[in-house]
mmCIF file of C-alpha atoms in Angstrom:
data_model
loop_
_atom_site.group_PDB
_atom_site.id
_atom_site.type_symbol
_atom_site.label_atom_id
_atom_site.label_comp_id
_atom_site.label_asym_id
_atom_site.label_seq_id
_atom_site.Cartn_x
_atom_site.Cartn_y
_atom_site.Cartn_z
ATOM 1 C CA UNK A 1 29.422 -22.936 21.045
ATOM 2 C CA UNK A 2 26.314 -24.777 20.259
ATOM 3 C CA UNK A 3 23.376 -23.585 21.802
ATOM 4 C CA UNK A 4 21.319 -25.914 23.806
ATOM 5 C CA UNK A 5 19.250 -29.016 21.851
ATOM 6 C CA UNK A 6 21.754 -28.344 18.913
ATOM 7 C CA UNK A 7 24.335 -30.473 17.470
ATOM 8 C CA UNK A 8 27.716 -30.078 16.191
ATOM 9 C CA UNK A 9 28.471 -30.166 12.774
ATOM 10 C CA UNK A 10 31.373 -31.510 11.008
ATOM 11 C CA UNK A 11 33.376 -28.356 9.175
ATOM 12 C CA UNK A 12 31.768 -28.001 5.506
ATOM 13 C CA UNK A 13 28.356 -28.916 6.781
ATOM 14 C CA UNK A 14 27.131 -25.871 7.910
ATOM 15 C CA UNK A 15 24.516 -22.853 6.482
ATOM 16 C CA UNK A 16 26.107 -21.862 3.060
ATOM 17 C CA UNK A 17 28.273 -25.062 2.465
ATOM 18 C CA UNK A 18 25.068 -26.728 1.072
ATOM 19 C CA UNK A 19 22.772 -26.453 -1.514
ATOM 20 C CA UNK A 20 19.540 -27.154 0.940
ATOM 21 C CA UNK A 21 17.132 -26.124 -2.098
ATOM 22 C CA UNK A 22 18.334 -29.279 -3.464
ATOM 23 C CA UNK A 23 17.819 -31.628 -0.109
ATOM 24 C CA UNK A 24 14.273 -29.886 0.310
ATOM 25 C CA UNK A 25 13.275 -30.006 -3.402
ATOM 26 C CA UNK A 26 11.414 -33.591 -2.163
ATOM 27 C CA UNK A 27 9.852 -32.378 0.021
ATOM 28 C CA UNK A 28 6.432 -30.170 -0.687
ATOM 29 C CA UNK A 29 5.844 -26.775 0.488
ATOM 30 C CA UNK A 30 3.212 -27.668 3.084
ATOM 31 C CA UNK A 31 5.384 -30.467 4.266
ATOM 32 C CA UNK A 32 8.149 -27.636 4.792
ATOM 33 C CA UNK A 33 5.435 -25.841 6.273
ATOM 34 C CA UNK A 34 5.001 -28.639 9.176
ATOM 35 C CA UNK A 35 8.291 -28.394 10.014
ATOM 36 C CA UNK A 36 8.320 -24.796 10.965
ATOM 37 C CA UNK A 37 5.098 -24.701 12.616
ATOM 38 C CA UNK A 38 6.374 -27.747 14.160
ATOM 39 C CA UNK A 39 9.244 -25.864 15.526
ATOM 40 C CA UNK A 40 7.797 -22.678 16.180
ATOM 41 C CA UNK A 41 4.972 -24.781 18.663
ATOM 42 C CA UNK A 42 7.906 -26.916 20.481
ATOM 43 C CA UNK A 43 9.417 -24.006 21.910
ATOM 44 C CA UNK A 44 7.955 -21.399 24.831
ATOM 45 C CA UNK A 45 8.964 -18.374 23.348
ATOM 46 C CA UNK A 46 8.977 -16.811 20.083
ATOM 47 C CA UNK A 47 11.477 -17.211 17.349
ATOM 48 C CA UNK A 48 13.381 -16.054 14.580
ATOM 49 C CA UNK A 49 14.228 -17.364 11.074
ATOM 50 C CA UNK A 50 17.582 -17.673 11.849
ATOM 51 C CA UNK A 51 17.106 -19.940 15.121
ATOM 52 C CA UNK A 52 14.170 -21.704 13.166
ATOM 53 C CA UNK A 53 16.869 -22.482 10.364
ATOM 54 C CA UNK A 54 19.231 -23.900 12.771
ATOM 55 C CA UNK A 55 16.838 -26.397 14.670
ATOM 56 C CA UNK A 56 15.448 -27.564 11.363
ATOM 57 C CA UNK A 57 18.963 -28.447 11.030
ATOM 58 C CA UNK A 58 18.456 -30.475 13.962
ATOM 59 C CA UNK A 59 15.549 -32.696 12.670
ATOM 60 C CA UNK A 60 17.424 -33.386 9.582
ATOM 61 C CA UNK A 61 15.233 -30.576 7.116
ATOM 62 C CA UNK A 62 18.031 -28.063 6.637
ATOM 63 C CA UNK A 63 16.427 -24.601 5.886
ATOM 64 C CA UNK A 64 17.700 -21.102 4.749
ATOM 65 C CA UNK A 65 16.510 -18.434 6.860
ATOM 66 C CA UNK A 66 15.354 -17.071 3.210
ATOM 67 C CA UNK A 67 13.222 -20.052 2.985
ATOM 68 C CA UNK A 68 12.003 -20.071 6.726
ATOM 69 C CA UNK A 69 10.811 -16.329 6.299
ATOM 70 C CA UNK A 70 9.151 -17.134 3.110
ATOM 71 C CA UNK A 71 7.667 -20.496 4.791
ATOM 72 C CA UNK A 72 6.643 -18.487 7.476
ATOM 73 C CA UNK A 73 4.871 -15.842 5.618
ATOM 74 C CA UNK A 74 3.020 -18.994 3.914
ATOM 75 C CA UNK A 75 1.620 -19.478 6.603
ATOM 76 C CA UNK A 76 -0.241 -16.104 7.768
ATOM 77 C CA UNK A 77 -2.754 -16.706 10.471
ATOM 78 C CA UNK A 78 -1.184 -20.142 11.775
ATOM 79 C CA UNK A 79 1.609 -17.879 13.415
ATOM 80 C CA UNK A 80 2.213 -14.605 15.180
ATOM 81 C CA UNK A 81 5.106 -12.006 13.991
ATOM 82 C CA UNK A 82 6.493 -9.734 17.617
ATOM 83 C CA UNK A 83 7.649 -6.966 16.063
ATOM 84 C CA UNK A 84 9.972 -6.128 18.782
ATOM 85 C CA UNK A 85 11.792 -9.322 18.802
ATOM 86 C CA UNK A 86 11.653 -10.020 14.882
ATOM 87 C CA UNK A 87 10.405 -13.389 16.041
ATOM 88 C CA UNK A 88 7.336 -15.833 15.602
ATOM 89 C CA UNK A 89 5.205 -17.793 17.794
ATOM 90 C CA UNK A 90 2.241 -20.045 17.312
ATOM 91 C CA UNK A 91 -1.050 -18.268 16.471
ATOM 92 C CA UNK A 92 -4.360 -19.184 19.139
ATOM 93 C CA UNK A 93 -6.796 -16.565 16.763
ATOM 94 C CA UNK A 94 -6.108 -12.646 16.717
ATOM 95 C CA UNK A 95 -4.432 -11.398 18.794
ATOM 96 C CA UNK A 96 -5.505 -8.302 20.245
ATOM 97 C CA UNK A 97 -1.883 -7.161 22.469
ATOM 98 C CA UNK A 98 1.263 -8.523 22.606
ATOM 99 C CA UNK A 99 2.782 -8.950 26.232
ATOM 100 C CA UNK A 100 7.095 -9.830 25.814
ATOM 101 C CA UNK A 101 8.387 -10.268 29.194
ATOM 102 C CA UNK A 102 11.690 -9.222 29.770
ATOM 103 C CA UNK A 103 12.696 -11.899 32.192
ATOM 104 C CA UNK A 104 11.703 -15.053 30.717
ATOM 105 C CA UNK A 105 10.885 -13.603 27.216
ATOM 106 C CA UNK A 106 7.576 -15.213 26.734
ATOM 107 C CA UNK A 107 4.690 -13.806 25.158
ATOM 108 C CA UNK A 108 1.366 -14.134 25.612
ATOM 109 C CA UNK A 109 -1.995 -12.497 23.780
ATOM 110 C CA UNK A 110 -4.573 -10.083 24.985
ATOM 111 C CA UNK A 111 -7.741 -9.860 23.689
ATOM 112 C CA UNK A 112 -7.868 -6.262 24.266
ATOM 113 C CA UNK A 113 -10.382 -3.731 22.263
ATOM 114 C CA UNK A 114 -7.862 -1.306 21.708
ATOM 115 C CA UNK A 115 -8.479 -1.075 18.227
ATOM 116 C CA UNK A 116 -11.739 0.364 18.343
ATOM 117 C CA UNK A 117 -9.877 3.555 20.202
ATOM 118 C CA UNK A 118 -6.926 3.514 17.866
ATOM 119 C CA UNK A 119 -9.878 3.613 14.888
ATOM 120 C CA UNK A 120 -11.496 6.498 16.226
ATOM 121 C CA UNK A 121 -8.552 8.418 17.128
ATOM 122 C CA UNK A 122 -7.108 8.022 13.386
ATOM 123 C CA UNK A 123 -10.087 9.121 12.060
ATOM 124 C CA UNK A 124 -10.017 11.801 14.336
ATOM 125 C CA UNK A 125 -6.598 12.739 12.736
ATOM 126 C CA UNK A 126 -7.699 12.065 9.519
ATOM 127 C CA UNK A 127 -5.608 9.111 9.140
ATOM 128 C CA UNK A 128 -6.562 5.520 7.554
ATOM 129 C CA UNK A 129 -4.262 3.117 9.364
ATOM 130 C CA UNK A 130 -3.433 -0.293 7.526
ATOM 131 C CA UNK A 131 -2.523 -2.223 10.609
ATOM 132 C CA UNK A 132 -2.393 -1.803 14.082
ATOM 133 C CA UNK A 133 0.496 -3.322 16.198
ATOM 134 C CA UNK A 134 0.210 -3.007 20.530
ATOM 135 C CA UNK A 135 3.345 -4.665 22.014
ATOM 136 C CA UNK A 136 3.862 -4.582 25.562
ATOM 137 C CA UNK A 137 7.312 -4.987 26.891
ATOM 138 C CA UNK A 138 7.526 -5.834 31.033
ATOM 139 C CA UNK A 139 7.784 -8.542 33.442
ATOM 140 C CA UNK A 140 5.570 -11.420 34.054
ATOM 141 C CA UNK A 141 3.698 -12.521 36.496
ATOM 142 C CA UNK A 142 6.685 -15.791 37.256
ATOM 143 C CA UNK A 143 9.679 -13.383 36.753
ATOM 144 C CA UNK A 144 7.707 -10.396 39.017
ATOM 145 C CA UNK A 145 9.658 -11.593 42.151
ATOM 146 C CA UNK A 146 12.747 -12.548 40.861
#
């Protein structure tokens, strides 16, 4: 069952039955690039590769999810990786926290100074973190009375 904005495909159409290396090879990387971060801004939530691969489908650019995740990682500070959900949305700066609601599944960033404390409790430790990750899973403000 297609999900909702997506079209039906004629049998032999679909991801696999195509060379899309060969449909994209026209195209340039940052025009590639466009599309995702085109994608990735249209919708409210955050996404994966594999959902990203299917609506490019949808506009006509047919992507691999190997070629969305490497598109993706092109583009570093233009979009945001949840960790929790494997899944990408549109970056507006740093974020500080992640906040995933479980209702309507949107996320939204905090500019929290967390990382200061996290710092000074490694250190504490001993320990020389690389990257810091705060994800908040709960319910939103919209989806609190439901």
């Amino acid at each position: 069952m297609p999900e909702h904005g997506e079209q039906i495909r004629p049998p032999g159409t679909g991801a696999g039955r195509k060379d899309t290396r060969r449909e994209n090879a026209k195209r340039t990387p940052a025009e590639l690039e466009e599309v995702v971060l085109a994608i990735v801004r249209a919708s409210p939530r955050p996404l994966g590769a594999y959902r990203i691969a299917r609506q490019s489908r949808v506009l006509g650019v047919p992507l691999a999810p190997n070629q969305v995740y490497r598109i993706l990682d092109r583009l570093g500070g233009r979009v945001h990786r949840v960790e929790t959900l494997n899944a990408y949305f549109e970056a507006g700066g740093q974020p500080g926290a992640i906040t995933i609601c479980r209702g309507c599944g949107r996320t939204r960033t905090l500019d929290a100074g967390y990382e200061t404390e996290v710092d000074r409790l490694c250190r504490a430790a001993g320990f020389r973190p690389s990257r810091v990750i705060v994800e908040v899973v709960g319910v939103c403000p919209d989806c609190g009375g439901k």
